[in-house]
Amino acid sequence: DTEVTQTPKHLVMGMTNKKSLKCEQHMGHRAMYWYKQKAKKPPELMFVYSYEKLSINESVPSRFSPECPNSSLLNLHLHALQPEDSALYLCASSGGTSGRATYNEQFFGPGTRLTVL
Amino acid sequence: GESVGLHLPTLSVQEGDNSIINCAYSNSASDYFIWYKQESGKGPQFIIDIRSNMDKRQGQRVTVLLNKTVKHLSLQIAATQPGDSAVYFCADTYQKVTFGTGTKLQVIP
């Protein structure tokens, strides 16, 4: 299985809602990532988990809260978002066989298209 | 700060011709680069990678060239097909993954 799955595919939420994005991989990868991608822009790194520990937080606002329950799952909890947070949220994973978890090809999921009203 | 960027935002190529997409990087310590293809409505898909101990790497119809002297890499696609239409990103993986601004490749049938 060389696939990263993400649910839901689309999400519309109000600014007072709480929702979660989910990501799953069964490739035995030990590094997992969240990216945010606005239209016609490259993906921007948000968080990196390496061996289930948060290793990089790119100064993301606290209304985004990542969670890695186990080596196969990655969640992104959303609360009190703003309309400018509307974007495609991409999850990725990579093998962490070297000392640097990002030193390998990243496999991306299809993303969750988030709209904040 | 360090950055990874692309020279051309949009590239139109006749079907069957070769395509060349360029990318510049600024961190001389960068040692591993990846090219990704992103089709509309999908996540980025790995195409080919290259490490700094190499100047050239070939895949199926794709070749990546790395010039460390001028901190430049390029992606060459041979015999471009309509299915190659997408946005192409180079990515620098030093310390964290940083994507370039992207080039949209349009293949003219």
mmCIF file with all atom_site columns, C-alpha atoms in Angstrom:
data_model
loop_
_atom_site.group_PDB
_atom_site.id
_atom_site.type_symbol
_atom_site.label_atom_id
_atom_site.label_alt_id
_atom_site.label_comp_id
_atom_site.label_asym_id
_atom_site.label_entity_id
_atom_site.label_seq_id
_atom_site.pdbx_PDB_ins_code
_atom_site.Cartn_x
_atom_site.Cartn_y
_atom_site.Cartn_z
_atom_site.occupancy
_atom_site.B_iso_or_equiv
_atom_site.pdbx_formal_charge
_atom_site.auth_seq_id
_atom_site.auth_comp_id
_atom_site.auth_asym_id
_atom_site.auth_atom_id
_atom_site.pdbx_PDB_model_num
ATOM 1   C CA . ASP A 1 1   ? 0.000   0.000  0.000   1.00 0.00 ? 1   ASP A CA 1
ATOM 2   C CA . THR A 1 2   ? 1.723   3.166  -1.224  1.00 0.00 ? 2   THR A CA 1
ATOM 3   C CA . GLU A 1 3   ? -1.117  5.539  -0.546  1.00 0.00 ? 3   GLU A CA 1
ATOM 4   C CA . VAL A 1 4   ? -1.755  8.384  1.834   1.00 0.00 ? 4   VAL A CA 1
ATOM 5   C CA . THR A 1 5   ? -5.452  8.872  2.471   1.00 0.00 ? 5   THR A CA 1
ATOM 6   C CA . GLN A 1 6   ? -7.129  12.006 3.778   1.00 0.00 ? 6   GLN A CA 1
ATOM 7   C CA . THR A 1 7   ? -10.632 12.621 5.037   1.00 0.00 ? 7   THR A CA 1
ATOM 8   C CA . PRO A 1 8   ? -12.800 14.467 4.412   1.00 0.00 ? 8   PRO A CA 1
ATOM 9   C CA . LYS A 1 9   ? -12.183 15.529 0.809   1.00 0.00 ? 9   LYS A CA 1
ATOM 10  C CA . HIS A 1 10  ? -14.134 18.735 1.308   1.00 0.00 ? 10  HIS A CA 1
ATOM 11  C CA . LEU A 1 11  ? -15.040 20.598 4.485   1.00 0.00 ? 11  LEU A CA 1
ATOM 12  C CA . VAL A 1 12  ? -17.069 23.752 5.004   1.00 0.00 ? 12  VAL A CA 1
ATOM 13  C CA . MET A 1 13  ? -17.055 25.204 8.494   1.00 0.00 ? 13  MET A CA 1
ATOM 14  C CA . GLY A 1 14  ? -18.028 28.342 10.307  1.00 0.00 ? 14  GLY A CA 1
ATOM 15  C CA . MET A 1 15  ? -15.614 30.400 12.342  1.00 0.00 ? 15  MET A CA 1
ATOM 16  C CA . THR A 1 16  ? -16.993 29.041 15.631  1.00 0.00 ? 16  THR A CA 1
ATOM 17  C CA . ASN A 1 17  ? -16.897 25.380 14.618  1.00 0.00 ? 17  ASN A CA 1
ATOM 18  C CA . LYS A 1 18  ? -14.478 22.691 15.741  1.00 0.00 ? 18  LYS A CA 1
ATOM 19  C CA . LYS A 1 19  ? -13.500 20.121 13.137  1.00 0.00 ? 19  LYS A CA 1
ATOM 20  C CA . SER A 1 20  ? -10.680 17.672 12.472  1.00 0.00 ? 20  SER A CA 1
ATOM 21  C CA . LEU A 1 21  ? -8.810  16.586 9.378   1.00 0.00 ? 21  LEU A CA 1
ATOM 22  C CA . LYS A 1 22  ? -7.522  13.035 9.262   1.00 0.00 ? 22  LYS A CA 1
ATOM 23  C CA . CYS A 1 23  ? -4.601  11.434 7.466   1.00 0.00 ? 23  CYS A CA 1
ATOM 24  C CA . GLU A 1 24  ? -3.529  7.810  7.323   1.00 0.00 ? 24  GLU A CA 1
ATOM 25  C CA . GLN A 1 25  ? -0.645  5.864  5.787   1.00 0.00 ? 25  GLN A CA 1
ATOM 26  C CA . HIS A 1 26  ? 0.348   2.212  6.002   1.00 0.00 ? 26  HIS A CA 1
ATOM 27  C CA . MET A 1 27  ? 3.792   2.393  4.412   1.00 0.00 ? 27  MET A CA 1
ATOM 28  C CA . GLY A 1 28  ? 5.635   2.192  7.713   1.00 0.00 ? 28  GLY A CA 1
ATOM 29  C CA . HIS A 1 29  ? 6.789   5.783  7.325   1.00 0.00 ? 29  HIS A CA 1
ATOM 30  C CA . ARG A 1 30  ? 7.938   7.447  10.515  1.00 0.00 ? 30  ARG A CA 1
ATOM 31  C CA . ALA A 1 31  ? 7.690   11.066 9.375   1.00 0.00 ? 31  ALA A CA 1
ATOM 32  C CA . MET A 1 32  ? 4.377   12.757 8.658   1.00 0.00 ? 32  MET A CA 1
ATOM 33  C CA . TYR A 1 33  ? 3.612   16.293 7.581   1.00 0.00 ? 33  TYR A CA 1
ATOM 34  C CA . TRP A 1 34  ? 0.864   18.858 7.278   1.00 0.00 ? 34  TRP A CA 1
ATOM 35  C CA . TYR A 1 35  ? 0.987   21.450 4.511   1.00 0.00 ? 35  TYR A CA 1
ATOM 36  C CA . LYS A 1 36  ? -1.293  24.321 3.603   1.00 0.00 ? 36  LYS A CA 1
ATOM 37  C CA . GLN A 1 37  ? -1.706  25.236 -0.052  1.00 0.00 ? 37  GLN A CA 1
ATOM 38  C CA . LYS A 1 38  ? -3.497  28.327 -1.307  1.00 0.00 ? 38  LYS A CA 1
ATOM 39  C CA . ALA A 1 39  ? -4.655  28.546 -4.917  1.00 0.00 ? 39  ALA A CA 1
ATOM 40  C CA . LYS A 1 40  ? -1.796  28.871 -7.450  1.00 0.00 ? 40  LYS A CA 1
ATOM 41  C CA . LYS A 1 41  ? 0.784   28.752 -4.660  1.00 0.00 ? 41  LYS A CA 1
ATOM 42  C CA . PRO A 1 42  ? 3.214   26.063 -3.554  1.00 0.00 ? 42  PRO A CA 1
ATOM 43  C CA . PRO A 1 43  ? 2.516   23.965 -0.459  1.00 0.00 ? 43  PRO A CA 1
ATOM 44  C CA . GLU A 1 44  ? 3.695   25.606 2.752   1.00 0.00 ? 44  GLU A CA 1
ATOM 45  C CA . LEU A 1 45  ? 4.933   23.406 5.553   1.00 0.00 ? 45  LEU A CA 1
ATOM 46  C CA . MET A 1 46  ? 2.951   23.634 8.794   1.00 0.00 ? 46  MET A CA 1
ATOM 47  C CA . PHE A 1 47  ? 4.023   20.731 10.996  1.00 0.00 ? 47  PHE A CA 1
ATOM 48  C CA . VAL A 1 48  ? 6.372   17.762 10.938  1.00 0.00 ? 48  VAL A CA 1
ATOM 49  C CA . TYR A 1 49  ? 6.060   14.691 13.116  1.00 0.00 ? 49  TYR A CA 1
ATOM 50  C CA . SER A 1 50  ? 9.056   12.425 13.362  1.00 0.00 ? 50  SER A CA 1
ATOM 51  C CA . TYR A 1 51  ? 8.635   9.108  15.163  1.00 0.00 ? 51  TYR A CA 1
ATOM 52  C CA . GLU A 1 52  ? 5.299   10.374 16.535  1.00 0.00 ? 52  GLU A CA 1
ATOM 53  C CA . LYS A 1 53  ? 6.879   13.440 18.111  1.00 0.00 ? 53  LYS A CA 1
ATOM 54  C CA . LEU A 1 54  ? 6.293   16.981 16.876  1.00 0.00 ? 54  LEU A CA 1
ATOM 55  C CA . SER A 1 55  ? 9.641   18.058 15.454  1.00 0.00 ? 55  SER A CA 1
ATOM 56  C CA . ILE A 1 56  ? 8.763   21.165 13.444  1.00 0.00 ? 56  ILE A CA 1
ATOM 57  C CA . ASN A 1 57  ? 6.051   23.778 13.982  1.00 0.00 ? 57  ASN A CA 1
ATOM 58  C CA . GLU A 1 58  ? 6.366   26.536 11.411  1.00 0.00 ? 58  GLU A CA 1
ATOM 59  C CA . SER A 1 59  ? 4.925   29.198 13.726  1.00 0.00 ? 59  SER A CA 1
ATOM 60  C CA . VAL A 1 60  ? 1.413   28.046 12.953  1.00 0.00 ? 60  VAL A CA 1
ATOM 61  C CA . PRO A 1 61  ? -1.412  29.799 14.874  1.00 0.00 ? 61  PRO A CA 1
ATOM 62  C CA . SER A 1 62  ? -2.759  27.829 17.819  1.00 0.00 ? 62  SER A CA 1
ATOM 63  C CA . ARG A 1 63  ? -6.169  27.500 16.154  1.00 0.00 ? 63  ARG A CA 1
ATOM 64  C CA . PHE A 1 64  ? -4.466  24.640 14.283  1.00 0.00 ? 64  PHE A CA 1
ATOM 65  C CA . SER A 1 65  ? -3.586  21.762 16.598  1.00 0.00 ? 65  SER A CA 1
ATOM 66  C CA . PRO A 1 66  ? -1.833  18.669 15.216  1.00 0.00 ? 66  PRO A CA 1
ATOM 67  C CA . GLU A 1 67  ? -1.974  15.247 16.788  1.00 0.00 ? 67  GLU A CA 1
ATOM 68  C CA . CYS A 1 68  ? -0.203  11.994 15.972  1.00 0.00 ? 68  CYS A CA 1
ATOM 69  C CA . PRO A 1 69  ? -2.041  9.178  17.818  1.00 0.00 ? 69  PRO A CA 1
ATOM 70  C CA . ASN A 1 70  ? 0.203   6.497  16.322  1.00 0.00 ? 70  ASN A CA 1
ATOM 71  C CA . SER A 1 71  ? 2.716   5.974  13.537  1.00 0.00 ? 71  SER A CA 1
ATOM 72  C CA . SER A 1 72  ? -0.009  5.567  10.893  1.00 0.00 ? 72  SER A CA 1
ATOM 73  C CA . LEU A 1 73  ? -2.336  8.417  11.789  1.00 0.00 ? 73  LEU A CA 1
ATOM 74  C CA . LEU A 1 74  ? -2.075  12.168 11.759  1.00 0.00 ? 74  LEU A CA 1
ATOM 75  C CA . ASN A 1 75  ? -4.852  14.573 12.700  1.00 0.00 ? 75  ASN A CA 1
ATOM 76  C CA . LEU A 1 76  ? -5.230  18.307 12.404  1.00 0.00 ? 76  LEU A CA 1
ATOM 77  C CA . HIS A 1 77  ? -7.738  19.806 14.833  1.00 0.00 ? 77  HIS A CA 1
ATOM 78  C CA . LEU A 1 78  ? -9.312  23.073 13.762  1.00 0.00 ? 78  LEU A CA 1
ATOM 79  C CA . HIS A 1 79  ? -10.957 25.624 16.038  1.00 0.00 ? 79  HIS A CA 1
ATOM 80  C CA . ALA A 1 80  ? -12.027 29.230 15.571  1.00 0.00 ? 80  ALA A CA 1
ATOM 81  C CA . LEU A 1 81  ? -10.618 29.457 12.068  1.00 0.00 ? 81  LEU A CA 1
ATOM 82  C CA . GLN A 1 82  ? -10.675 32.571 9.918   1.00 0.00 ? 82  GLN A CA 1
ATOM 83  C CA . PRO A 1 83  ? -11.843 32.871 6.293   1.00 0.00 ? 83  PRO A CA 1
ATOM 84  C CA . GLU A 1 84  ? -8.211  33.342 5.224   1.00 0.00 ? 84  GLU A CA 1
ATOM 85  C CA . ASP A 1 85  ? -7.532  29.804 6.481   1.00 0.00 ? 85  ASP A CA 1
ATOM 86  C CA . SER A 1 86  ? -9.520  28.483 3.538   1.00 0.00 ? 86  SER A CA 1
ATOM 87  C CA . ALA A 1 87  ? -7.090  26.363 1.516   1.00 0.00 ? 87  ALA A CA 1
ATOM 88  C CA . LEU A 1 88  ? -6.136  22.860 0.463   1.00 0.00 ? 88  LEU A CA 1
ATOM 89  C CA . TYR A 1 89  ? -4.605  20.994 3.399   1.00 0.00 ? 89  TYR A CA 1
ATOM 90  C CA . LEU A 1 90  ? -2.173  18.322 2.357   1.00 0.00 ? 90  LEU A CA 1
ATOM 91  C CA . CYS A 1 91  ? -0.805  15.475 4.403   1.00 0.00 ? 91  CYS A CA 1
ATOM 92  C CA . ALA A 1 92  ? 2.399   13.693 3.461   1.00 0.00 ? 92  ALA A CA 1
ATOM 93  C CA . SER A 1 93  ? 4.607   10.948 4.831   1.00 0.00 ? 93  SER A CA 1
ATOM 94  C CA . SER A 1 94  ? 8.156   9.831  4.267   1.00 0.00 ? 94  SER A CA 1
ATOM 95  C CA . GLY A 1 95  ? 10.481  7.119  5.464   1.00 0.00 ? 95  GLY A CA 1
ATOM 96  C CA . GLY A 1 96  ? 12.672  8.196  8.331   1.00 0.00 ? 96  GLY A CA 1
ATOM 97  C CA . THR A 1 97  ? 15.456  5.703  7.839   1.00 0.00 ? 97  THR A CA 1
ATOM 98  C CA . SER A 1 98  ? 18.228  8.290  7.923   1.00 0.00 ? 98  SER A CA 1
ATOM 99  C CA . GLY A 1 99  ? 18.971  10.627 10.783  1.00 0.00 ? 99  GLY A CA 1
ATOM 100 C CA . ARG A 1 100 ? 17.029  13.346 9.026   1.00 0.00 ? 100 ARG A CA 1
ATOM 101 C CA . ALA A 1 101 ? 13.405  12.376 8.612   1.00 0.00 ? 101 ALA A CA 1
ATOM 102 C CA . THR A 1 102 ? 12.818  14.732 5.688   1.00 0.00 ? 102 THR A CA 1
ATOM 103 C CA . TYR A 1 103 ? 15.686  13.247 3.663   1.00 0.00 ? 103 TYR A CA 1
ATOM 104 C CA . ASN A 1 104 ? 13.420  11.078 1.611   1.00 0.00 ? 104 ASN A CA 1
ATOM 105 C CA . GLU A 1 105 ? 10.680  11.224 -0.960  1.00 0.00 ? 105 GLU A CA 1
ATOM 106 C CA . GLN A 1 106 ? 7.415   12.449 0.491   1.00 0.00 ? 106 GLN A CA 1
ATOM 107 C CA . PHE A 1 107 ? 4.172   10.770 -0.493  1.00 0.00 ? 107 PHE A CA 1
ATOM 108 C CA . PHE A 1 108 ? 1.245   13.150 -0.553  1.00 0.00 ? 108 PHE A CA 1
ATOM 109 C CA . GLY A 1 109 ? -2.419  12.559 0.009   1.00 0.00 ? 109 GLY A CA 1
ATOM 110 C CA . PRO A 1 110 ? -5.065  14.171 -2.208  1.00 0.00 ? 110 PRO A CA 1
ATOM 111 C CA . GLY A 1 111 ? -5.769  16.881 0.337   1.00 0.00 ? 111 GLY A CA 1
ATOM 112 C CA . THR A 1 112 ? -8.801  18.291 2.115   1.00 0.00 ? 112 THR A CA 1
ATOM 113 C CA . ARG A 1 113 ? -10.345 21.354 0.516   1.00 0.00 ? 113 ARG A CA 1
ATOM 114 C CA . LEU A 1 114 ? -11.328 23.561 3.472   1.00 0.00 ? 114 LEU A CA 1
ATOM 115 C CA . THR A 1 115 ? -13.675 26.518 3.232   1.00 0.00 ? 115 THR A CA 1
ATOM 116 C CA . VAL A 1 116 ? -14.178 28.740 6.275   1.00 0.00 ? 116 VAL A CA 1
ATOM 117 C CA . LEU A 1 117 ? -17.284 30.914 6.161   1.00 0.00 ? 117 LEU A CA 1
ATOM 118 C CA . GLY B 2 1   ? 16.198  34.086 3.987   1.00 0.00 ? 1   GLY B CA 1
ATOM 119 C CA . GLU B 2 2   ? 16.839  31.008 1.933   1.00 0.00 ? 2   GLU B CA 1
ATOM 120 C CA . SER B 2 3   ? 14.472  30.360 -0.946  1.00 0.00 ? 3   SER B CA 1
ATOM 121 C CA . VAL B 2 4   ? 13.779  28.073 -3.816  1.00 0.00 ? 4   VAL B CA 1
ATOM 122 C CA . GLY B 2 5   ? 12.301  29.670 -6.917  1.00 0.00 ? 5   GLY B CA 1
ATOM 123 C CA . LEU B 2 6   ? 11.394  29.077 -10.517 1.00 0.00 ? 6   LEU B CA 1
ATOM 124 C CA . HIS B 2 7   ? 12.173  31.305 -13.488 1.00 0.00 ? 7   HIS B CA 1
ATOM 125 C CA . LEU B 2 8   ? 8.976   30.794 -15.560 1.00 0.00 ? 8   LEU B CA 1
ATOM 126 C CA . PRO B 2 9   ? 5.479   30.687 -14.109 1.00 0.00 ? 9   PRO B CA 1
ATOM 127 C CA . THR B 2 10  ? 3.858   29.234 -17.275 1.00 0.00 ? 10  THR B CA 1
ATOM 128 C CA . LEU B 2 11  ? 5.324   27.130 -20.061 1.00 0.00 ? 11  LEU B CA 1
ATOM 129 C CA . SER B 2 12  ? 3.397   26.191 -23.223 1.00 0.00 ? 12  SER B CA 1
ATOM 130 C CA . VAL B 2 13  ? 4.815   23.326 -25.253 1.00 0.00 ? 13  VAL B CA 1
ATOM 131 C CA . GLN B 2 14  ? 3.665   21.567 -28.395 1.00 0.00 ? 14  GLN B CA 1
ATOM 132 C CA . GLU B 2 15  ? 2.825   17.914 -27.935 1.00 0.00 ? 15  GLU B CA 1
ATOM 133 C CA . GLY B 2 16  ? 5.842   15.795 -28.825 1.00 0.00 ? 16  GLY B CA 1
ATOM 134 C CA . ASP B 2 17  ? 8.372   18.534 -28.097 1.00 0.00 ? 17  ASP B CA 1
ATOM 135 C CA . ASN B 2 18  ? 10.731  18.518 -25.146 1.00 0.00 ? 18  ASN B CA 1
ATOM 136 C CA . SER B 2 19  ? 10.004  20.639 -22.078 1.00 0.00 ? 19  SER B CA 1
ATOM 137 C CA . ILE B 2 20  ? 12.533  22.256 -19.779 1.00 0.00 ? 20  ILE B CA 1
ATOM 138 C CA . ILE B 2 21  ? 11.510  23.636 -16.413 1.00 0.00 ? 21  ILE B CA 1
ATOM 139 C CA . ASN B 2 22  ? 14.082  25.558 -14.400 1.00 0.00 ? 22  ASN B CA 1
ATOM 140 C CA . CYS B 2 23  ? 14.583  26.129 -10.702 1.00 0.00 ? 23  CYS B CA 1
ATOM 141 C CA . ALA B 2 24  ? 17.051  28.211 -8.715  1.00 0.00 ? 24  ALA B CA 1
ATOM 142 C CA . TYR B 2 25  ? 17.952  27.654 -5.097  1.00 0.00 ? 25  TYR B CA 1
ATOM 143 C CA . SER B 2 26  ? 19.915  29.845 -2.752  1.00 0.00 ? 26  SER B CA 1
ATOM 144 C CA . ASN B 2 27  ? 21.150  27.601 0.050   1.00 0.00 ? 27  ASN B CA 1
ATOM 145 C CA . SER B 2 28  ? 24.573  26.262 -0.889  1.00 0.00 ? 28  SER B CA 1
ATOM 146 C CA . ALA B 2 29  ? 24.241  23.623 1.837   1.00 0.00 ? 29  ALA B CA 1
ATOM 147 C CA . SER B 2 30  ? 21.185  22.074 0.156   1.00 0.00 ? 30  SER B CA 1
ATOM 148 C CA . ASP B 2 31  ? 21.981  18.495 -0.780  1.00 0.00 ? 31  ASP B CA 1
ATOM 149 C CA . TYR B 2 32  ? 18.769  16.821 -1.881  1.00 0.00 ? 32  TYR B CA 1
ATOM 150 C CA . PHE B 2 33  ? 16.162  18.035 -4.341  1.00 0.00 ? 33  PHE B CA 1
ATOM 151 C CA . ILE B 2 34  ? 12.877  16.626 -5.534  1.00 0.00 ? 34  ILE B CA 1
ATOM 152 C CA . TRP B 2 35  ? 10.665  17.460 -8.482  1.00 0.00 ? 35  TRP B CA 1
ATOM 153 C CA . TYR B 2 36  ? 6.933   17.114 -7.956  1.00 0.00 ? 36  TYR B CA 1
ATOM 154 C CA . LYS B 2 37  ? 4.035   17.173 -10.400 1.00 0.00 ? 37  LYS B CA 1
ATOM 155 C CA . GLN B 2 38  ? 0.673   18.433 -9.203  1.00 0.00 ? 38  GLN B CA 1
ATOM 156 C CA . GLU B 2 39  ? -2.387  17.905 -11.338 1.00 0.00 ? 39  GLU B CA 1
ATOM 157 C CA . SER B 2 40  ? -5.532  19.893 -10.745 1.00 0.00 ? 40  SER B CA 1
ATOM 158 C CA . GLY B 2 41  ? -7.374  18.725 -7.638  1.00 0.00 ? 41  GLY B CA 1
ATOM 159 C CA . LYS B 2 42  ? -4.617  16.335 -6.549  1.00 0.00 ? 42  LYS B CA 1
ATOM 160 C CA . GLY B 2 43  ? -1.701  16.307 -4.173  1.00 0.00 ? 43  GLY B CA 1
ATOM 161 C CA . PRO B 2 44  ? 1.885   16.630 -5.445  1.00 0.00 ? 44  PRO B CA 1
ATOM 162 C CA . GLN B 2 45  ? 3.293   13.483 -6.985  1.00 0.00 ? 45  GLN B CA 1
ATOM 163 C CA . PHE B 2 46  ? 6.982   12.568 -6.871  1.00 0.00 ? 46  PHE B CA 1
ATOM 164 C CA . ILE B 2 47  ? 8.668   12.599 -10.283 1.00 0.00 ? 47  ILE B CA 1
ATOM 165 C CA . ILE B 2 48  ? 12.390  12.355 -9.685  1.00 0.00 ? 48  ILE B CA 1
ATOM 166 C CA . ASP B 2 49  ? 14.997  13.317 -7.130  1.00 0.00 ? 49  ASP B CA 1
ATOM 167 C CA . ILE B 2 50  ? 18.681  14.139 -7.158  1.00 0.00 ? 50  ILE B CA 1
ATOM 168 C CA . ARG B 2 51  ? 21.340  14.338 -4.475  1.00 0.00 ? 51  ARG B CA 1
ATOM 169 C CA . SER B 2 52  ? 24.156  16.855 -4.509  1.00 0.00 ? 52  SER B CA 1
ATOM 170 C CA . ASN B 2 53  ? 26.794  14.244 -5.315  1.00 0.00 ? 53  ASN B CA 1
ATOM 171 C CA . MET B 2 54  ? 25.208  13.882 -8.753  1.00 0.00 ? 54  MET B CA 1
ATOM 172 C CA . ASP B 2 55  ? 24.959  16.230 -11.762 1.00 0.00 ? 55  ASP B CA 1
ATOM 173 C CA . LYS B 2 56  ? 22.340  14.328 -13.678 1.00 0.00 ? 56  LYS B CA 1
ATOM 174 C CA . ARG B 2 57  ? 19.710  11.715 -13.067 1.00 0.00 ? 57  ARG B CA 1
ATOM 175 C CA . GLN B 2 58  ? 17.421  10.103 -15.590 1.00 0.00 ? 58  GLN B CA 1
ATOM 176 C CA . GLY B 2 59  ? 14.044  8.510  -15.241 1.00 0.00 ? 59  GLY B CA 1
ATOM 177 C CA . GLN B 2 60  ? 11.416  7.476  -17.699 1.00 0.00 ? 60  GLN B CA 1
ATOM 178 C CA . ARG B 2 61  ? 11.148  10.440 -20.128 1.00 0.00 ? 61  ARG B CA 1
ATOM 179 C CA . VAL B 2 62  ? 12.443  12.782 -17.415 1.00 0.00 ? 62  VAL B CA 1
ATOM 180 C CA . THR B 2 63  ? 15.929  14.029 -16.639 1.00 0.00 ? 63  THR B CA 1
ATOM 181 C CA . VAL B 2 64  ? 17.021  16.277 -13.804 1.00 0.00 ? 64  VAL B CA 1
ATOM 182 C CA . LEU B 2 65  ? 20.204  18.307 -14.068 1.00 0.00 ? 65  LEU B CA 1
ATOM 183 C CA . LEU B 2 66  ? 21.905  19.907 -11.089 1.00 0.00 ? 66  LEU B CA 1
ATOM 184 C CA . ASN B 2 67  ? 24.467  22.688 -11.372 1.00 0.00 ? 67  ASN B CA 1
ATOM 185 C CA . LYS B 2 68  ? 25.795  23.350 -7.902  1.00 0.00 ? 68  LYS B CA 1
ATOM 186 C CA . THR B 2 69  ? 28.110  26.116 -9.091  1.00 0.00 ? 69  THR B CA 1
ATOM 187 C CA . VAL B 2 70  ? 25.219  28.387 -10.014 1.00 0.00 ? 70  VAL B CA 1
ATOM 188 C CA . LYS B 2 71  ? 22.693  26.711 -7.687  1.00 0.00 ? 71  LYS B CA 1
ATOM 189 C CA . HIS B 2 72  ? 20.350  25.730 -10.470 1.00 0.00 ? 72  HIS B CA 1
ATOM 190 C CA . LEU B 2 73  ? 18.431  22.637 -11.375 1.00 0.00 ? 73  LEU B CA 1
ATOM 191 C CA . SER B 2 74  ? 16.222  21.768 -14.289 1.00 0.00 ? 74  SER B CA 1
ATOM 192 C CA . LEU B 2 75  ? 13.646  19.170 -15.199 1.00 0.00 ? 75  LEU B CA 1
ATOM 193 C CA . GLN B 2 76  ? 13.589  17.967 -18.768 1.00 0.00 ? 76  GLN B CA 1
ATOM 194 C CA . ILE B 2 77  ? 10.578  16.089 -20.097 1.00 0.00 ? 77  ILE B CA 1
ATOM 195 C CA . ALA B 2 78  ? 11.079  14.306 -23.399 1.00 0.00 ? 78  ALA B CA 1
ATOM 196 C CA . ALA B 2 79  ? 8.288   13.987 -25.977 1.00 0.00 ? 79  ALA B CA 1
ATOM 197 C CA . THR B 2 80  ? 5.820   15.962 -23.877 1.00 0.00 ? 80  THR B CA 1
ATOM 198 C CA . GLN B 2 81  ? 2.327   14.484 -23.773 1.00 0.00 ? 81  GLN B CA 1
ATOM 199 C CA . PRO B 2 82  ? -1.058  16.003 -22.859 1.00 0.00 ? 82  PRO B CA 1
ATOM 200 C CA . GLY B 2 83  ? -0.948  14.014 -19.606 1.00 0.00 ? 83  GLY B CA 1
ATOM 201 C CA . ASP B 2 84  ? 2.124   16.004 -18.613 1.00 0.00 ? 84  ASP B CA 1
ATOM 202 C CA . SER B 2 85  ? -0.005  19.132 -18.230 1.00 0.00 ? 85  SER B CA 1
ATOM 203 C CA . ALA B 2 86  ? 0.284   20.112 -14.565 1.00 0.00 ? 86  ALA B CA 1
ATOM 204 C CA . VAL B 2 87  ? 2.117   22.404 -12.188 1.00 0.00 ? 87  VAL B CA 1
ATOM 205 C CA . TYR B 2 88  ? 5.686   21.344 -11.493 1.00 0.00 ? 88  TYR B CA 1
ATOM 206 C CA . PHE B 2 89  ? 7.475   22.204 -8.268  1.00 0.00 ? 89  PHE B CA 1
ATOM 207 C CA . CYS B 2 90  ? 11.070  21.778 -7.312  1.00 0.00 ? 90  CYS B CA 1
ATOM 208 C CA . ALA B 2 91  ? 11.632  21.192 -3.615  1.00 0.00 ? 91  ALA B CA 1
ATOM 209 C CA . ASP B 2 92  ? 14.701  21.652 -1.475  1.00 0.00 ? 92  ASP B CA 1
ATOM 210 C CA . THR B 2 93  ? 14.765  19.298 1.498   1.00 0.00 ? 93  THR B CA 1
ATOM 211 C CA . TYR B 2 94  ? 17.589  20.822 3.538   1.00 0.00 ? 94  TYR B CA 1
ATOM 212 C CA . GLN B 2 95  ? 16.388  20.865 7.177   1.00 0.00 ? 95  GLN B CA 1
ATOM 213 C CA . LYS B 2 96  ? 12.797  21.053 5.998   1.00 0.00 ? 96  LYS B CA 1
ATOM 214 C CA . VAL B 2 97  ? 11.016  20.780 2.671   1.00 0.00 ? 97  VAL B CA 1
ATOM 215 C CA . THR B 2 98  ? 10.731  24.092 0.843   1.00 0.00 ? 98  THR B CA 1
ATOM 216 C CA . PHE B 2 99  ? 8.836   24.210 -2.432  1.00 0.00 ? 99  PHE B CA 1
ATOM 217 C CA . GLY B 2 100 ? 9.594   26.559 -5.280  1.00 0.00 ? 100 GLY B CA 1
ATOM 218 C CA . THR B 2 101 ? 6.904   28.805 -6.683  1.00 0.00 ? 101 THR B CA 1
ATOM 219 C CA . GLY B 2 102 ? 5.868   26.324 -9.388  1.00 0.00 ? 102 GLY B CA 1
ATOM 220 C CA . THR B 2 103 ? 5.669   26.278 -13.187 1.00 0.00 ? 103 THR B CA 1
ATOM 221 C CA . LYS B 2 104 ? 2.461   25.492 -14.992 1.00 0.00 ? 104 LYS B CA 1
ATOM 222 C CA . LEU B 2 105 ? 3.105   23.314 -18.027 1.00 0.00 ? 105 LEU B CA 1
ATOM 223 C CA . GLN B 2 106 ? 0.495   23.542 -20.776 1.00 0.00 ? 106 GLN B CA 1
ATOM 224 C CA . VAL B 2 107 ? 0.739   20.991 -23.568 1.00 0.00 ? 107 VAL B CA 1
ATOM 225 C CA . ILE B 2 108 ? -0.731  22.087 -26.869 1.00 0.00 ? 108 ILE B CA 1
ATOM 226 C CA . PRO B 2 109 ? -2.197  19.128 -28.825 1.00 0.00 ? 109 PRO B CA 1
#
